[in-house]
mmCIF file of C-alpha atoms in Angstrom:
data_model
loop_
_atom_site.group_PDB
_atom_site.id
_atom_site.type_symbol
_atom_site.label_atom_id
_atom_site.label_comp_id
_atom_site.label_asym_id
_atom_site.label_seq_id
_atom_site.Cartn_x
_atom_site.Cartn_y
_atom_site.Cartn_z
ATOM 1 C CA MET A 1 91.574 53.894 67.776
ATOM 2 C CA HIS A 2 89.994 56.398 65.452
ATOM 3 C CA PHE A 3 90.694 60.072 65.967
ATOM 4 C CA PRO A 4 87.017 61.082 66.668
ATOM 5 C CA MET A 5 86.773 58.373 69.356
ATOM 6 C CA PHE A 6 90.017 59.618 70.918
ATOM 7 C CA ILE A 7 88.613 63.176 71.050
ATOM 8 C CA ARG A 8 85.406 61.945 72.753
ATOM 9 C CA ILE A 9 87.391 59.972 75.342
ATOM 10 C CA LEU A 10 89.681 62.936 75.951
ATOM 11 C CA GLY A 11 86.636 65.226 76.400
ATOM 12 C CA ALA A 12 85.002 62.811 78.848
ATOM 13 C CA LEU A 13 88.255 62.539 80.799
ATOM 14 C CA ALA A 14 88.492 66.339 80.986
ATOM 15 C CA ILE A 15 84.963 66.535 82.394
ATOM 16 C CA VAL A 16 85.678 63.881 85.025
ATOM 17 C CA LEU A 17 88.965 65.490 86.066
ATOM 18 C CA SER A 18 87.366 68.925 86.358
ATOM 19 C CA THR A 19 85.008 67.594 89.036
ATOM 20 C CA ILE A 20 87.821 66.308 91.252
ATOM 21 C CA PRO A 21 88.838 68.877 93.887
ATOM 22 C CA VAL A 22 92.427 70.069 93.703
ATOM 23 C CA PHE A 23 94.159 70.688 96.999
ATOM 24 C CA ALA A 24 97.276 72.770 97.359
ATOM 25 C CA THR A 25 99.322 72.863 100.507
ATOM 26 C CA GLU A 26 98.528 75.972 102.496
ATOM 27 C CA GLN A 27 101.647 78.029 103.048
ATOM 28 C CA ASP A 28 103.020 78.728 106.520
ATOM 29 C CA ARG A 29 102.397 82.293 107.556
ATOM 30 C CA ASP A 30 104.644 84.706 109.358
ATOM 31 C CA THR A 31 103.571 85.458 112.913
ATOM 32 C CA ILE A 32 103.311 88.832 114.593
ATOM 33 C CA THR A 33 103.049 89.998 118.180
ATOM 34 C CA PHE A 34 100.805 93.037 118.464
ATOM 35 C CA ALA A 35 99.180 94.427 121.612
ATOM 36 C CA GLY A 36 100.550 91.507 123.609
ATOM 37 C CA GLN A 37 99.024 88.812 121.409
ATOM 38 C CA GLN A 38 100.730 86.591 118.838
ATOM 39 C CA ASP A 39 98.778 85.768 115.680
ATOM 40 C CA SER A 40 99.330 85.025 112.008
ATOM 41 C CA MET A 41 99.646 87.663 109.336
ATOM 42 C CA LEU A 42 98.748 87.482 105.669
ATOM 43 C CA GLU A 43 101.605 89.588 104.308
ATOM 44 C CA ARG A 44 105.309 88.789 104.060
ATOM 45 C CA PRO A 45 107.146 92.079 104.648
ATOM 46 C CA LEU A 46 110.561 90.462 104.293
ATOM 47 C CA ASN A 47 109.773 89.567 100.677
ATOM 48 C CA ASP A 48 109.555 93.300 99.886
ATOM 49 C CA PHE A 49 113.114 93.673 101.197
ATOM 50 C CA LEU A 50 114.407 90.578 99.380
ATOM 51 C CA LYS A 51 113.032 91.793 96.030
ATOM 52 C CA ARG A 52 115.240 94.883 96.300
ATOM 53 C CA LEU A 53 118.461 92.909 96.631
ATOM 54 C CA PRO A 54 120.723 92.603 93.570
ATOM 55 C CA VAL A 55 120.678 88.818 94.083
ATOM 56 C CA ILE A 56 117.877 87.172 96.038
ATOM 57 C CA PRO A 57 119.204 84.405 98.308
ATOM 58 C CA ARG A 58 118.118 80.894 97.355
ATOM 59 C CA PHE A 59 116.885 79.467 100.624
ATOM 60 C CA ASP A 60 116.317 75.743 101.012
ATOM 61 C CA ILE A 61 112.650 74.786 100.870
ATOM 62 C CA PRO A 62 112.028 72.841 104.088
ATOM 63 C CA SER A 63 108.547 71.615 103.115
ATOM 64 C CA THR A 64 105.734 72.092 100.637
ATOM 65 C CA ALA A 65 104.162 74.378 103.249
ATOM 66 C CA ASN A 66 107.094 76.799 103.067
ATOM 67 C CA TYR A 67 108.066 77.689 99.513
ATOM 68 C CA LYS A 68 109.478 81.039 100.632
ATOM 69 C CA GLY A 69 112.228 79.048 102.367
ATOM 70 C CA TYR A 70 112.362 80.938 105.648
ATOM 71 C CA THR A 71 110.373 81.474 108.813
ATOM 72 C CA ALA A 72 109.997 84.922 110.309
ATOM 73 C CA SER A 73 108.223 86.453 113.234
ATOM 74 C CA TRP A 74 107.432 90.111 113.700
ATOM 75 C CA GLU A 75 106.532 92.434 116.519
ATOM 76 C CA VAL A 76 105.138 95.901 116.854
ATOM 77 C CA LYS A 77 106.997 97.772 119.536
ATOM 78 C CA ASP A 78 106.567 101.508 120.122
ATOM 79 C CA SER A 79 104.555 101.680 116.866
ATOM 80 C CA ARG A 80 107.469 100.223 114.894
ATOM 81 C CA LEU A 81 107.194 97.030 112.851
ATOM 82 C CA CYS A 82 110.250 94.905 113.579
ATOM 83 C CA LEU A 83 111.577 91.598 112.320
ATOM 84 C CA ALA A 84 111.914 89.661 115.588
ATOM 85 C CA THR A 85 113.183 86.247 114.406
ATOM 86 C CA PHE A 86 114.467 84.802 111.144
ATOM 87 C CA HIS A 87 115.435 81.230 110.295
ATOM 88 C CA ALA A 88 116.584 79.873 106.938
ATOM 89 C CA THR A 89 119.138 77.544 105.439
ATOM 90 C CA THR A 90 121.019 77.385 102.160
ATOM 91 C CA ASN A 91 122.615 74.107 101.134
ATOM 92 C CA LEU A 92 121.435 72.757 104.508
ATOM 93 C CA GLN A 93 123.594 75.308 106.343
ATOM 94 C CA PRO A 94 122.110 78.043 108.565
ATOM 95 C CA TYR A 95 121.699 81.384 106.802
ATOM 96 C CA SER A 96 122.420 84.260 109.149
ATOM 97 C CA VAL A 97 120.143 87.288 109.202
ATOM 98 C CA SER A 98 123.342 89.370 109.328
ATOM 99 C CA LEU A 99 123.947 88.410 105.690
ATOM 100 C CA LEU A 100 120.743 90.259 104.826
ATOM 101 C CA PHE A 101 121.259 93.100 107.288
ATOM 102 C CA PRO A 102 124.955 93.698 107.908
ATOM 103 C CA SER A 103 125.626 95.674 111.096
ATOM 104 C CA ARG A 104 122.026 95.240 112.340
ATOM 105 C CA LYS A 105 120.799 92.910 115.061
ATOM 106 C CA LEU A 106 117.368 91.459 115.751
ATOM 107 C CA PRO A 107 114.869 92.939 116.284
ATOM 108 C CA ILE A 108 115.311 94.868 113.034
ATOM 109 C CA HIS A 109 113.094 97.845 112.276
ATOM 110 C CA ALA A 110 111.313 97.120 108.968
ATOM 111 C CA ASP A 111 111.956 100.607 107.589
ATOM 112 C CA TRP A 112 111.729 99.241 104.016
ATOM 113 C CA TYR A 113 108.086 98.233 104.394
ATOM 114 C CA SER A 114 105.097 100.408 103.560
ATOM 115 C CA GLY A 115 101.677 98.866 103.157
ATOM 116 C CA THR A 116 99.000 97.100 105.140
ATOM 117 C CA ILE A 117 99.606 94.205 107.493
ATOM 118 C CA HIS A 118 96.533 92.023 108.077
ATOM 119 C CA ILE A 119 96.668 90.165 111.385
ATOM 120 C CA ILE A 120 94.165 87.328 111.558
ATOM 121 C CA SER A 121 92.812 85.713 114.688
ATOM 122 C CA GLY A 122 89.926 83.513 115.680
ATOM 123 C CA ARG A 123 88.304 81.045 113.316
ATOM 124 C CA GLU A 124 89.123 80.756 109.640
ATOM 125 C CA THR A 125 86.478 79.238 107.418
ATOM 126 C CA LEU A 126 86.733 78.231 103.793
ATOM 127 C CA ALA A 127 83.625 78.426 101.634
ATOM 128 C CA GLN A 128 83.392 78.530 97.849
ATOM 129 C CA GLY A 129 87.167 78.798 97.590
ATOM 130 C CA ARG A 130 87.452 81.894 99.801
ATOM 131 C CA TYR A 131 88.531 82.283 103.393
ATOM 132 C CA THR A 132 86.578 84.258 105.947
ATOM 133 C CA TYR A 133 88.470 85.442 109.017
ATOM 134 C CA GLU A 134 86.684 85.886 112.335
ATOM 135 C CA ARG A 135 88.859 88.840 113.350
ATOM 136 C CA VAL A 136 91.259 90.960 111.308
ATOM 137 C CA THR A 137 93.423 93.796 112.569
ATOM 138 C CA ALA A 138 94.741 95.909 109.708
ATOM 139 C CA LEU A 139 97.887 97.895 110.438
ATOM 140 C CA GLN A 140 98.706 100.696 108.011
ATOM 141 C CA VAL A 141 102.492 100.899 107.915
ATOM 142 C CA THR A 142 104.690 103.620 106.404
ATOM 143 C CA ASN A 143 108.450 103.058 106.364
ATOM 144 C CA GLY A 144 108.069 100.522 109.156
ATOM 145 C CA VAL A 145 105.953 102.754 111.408
ATOM 146 C CA VAL A 146 102.346 101.848 112.207
ATOM 147 C CA ILE A 147 100.307 104.972 111.464
ATOM 148 C CA ALA A 148 96.768 103.546 111.726
ATOM 149 C CA THR A 149 94.933 100.496 113.055
ATOM 150 C CA ASN A 150 91.559 99.117 111.977
ATOM 151 C CA ARG A 151 89.841 96.154 113.670
ATOM 152 C CA MET A 152 87.247 94.197 111.668
ATOM 153 C CA THR A 153 85.139 91.078 112.196
ATOM 154 C CA ASN A 154 83.987 88.343 109.807
ATOM 155 C CA VAL A 155 85.973 89.545 106.822
ATOM 156 C CA ARG A 156 86.158 87.619 103.554
ATOM 157 C CA GLU A 157 89.684 87.536 102.123
ATOM 158 C CA ASP A 158 88.660 89.073 98.802
ATOM 159 C CA LYS A 159 87.384 92.157 100.675
ATOM 160 C CA LEU A 160 90.824 92.917 102.115
ATOM 161 C CA LYS A 161 92.768 95.556 100.212
ATOM 162 C CA ARG A 162 96.211 94.093 99.722
#
């Protein structure tokens, strides 16, 4: 095959492949209980804690929907964001939350976290590569304490300040 023909075939193949949709596995979200209701949240507050460790634990990856390697649930109790549950394994053995937080028991006040937690509920729609959430509750958190709450409807993900 001549080089110019190879280039034309390669170009045509690139055009064809660019029209095929690419699907990635959506990642499992942490859950949160707020105001008596359990929903999903967009942020992963535990990752902020893990990044501060001298050595980040290497959790097993249980599925392509959970590359972070753990499941966590959260709750807001008395205006405090708390880690309510944590499950992970390393080398197929359970990884205890006490290895991350010696001398602390669940629920653990997330005093390391400052930022916004976006709680999503209702329908999620995907259009033009962007999600729109029917209802979003934004919790402004400082050192694990919720200092402000904002409820919004029909919010596109790119409009959320993260």
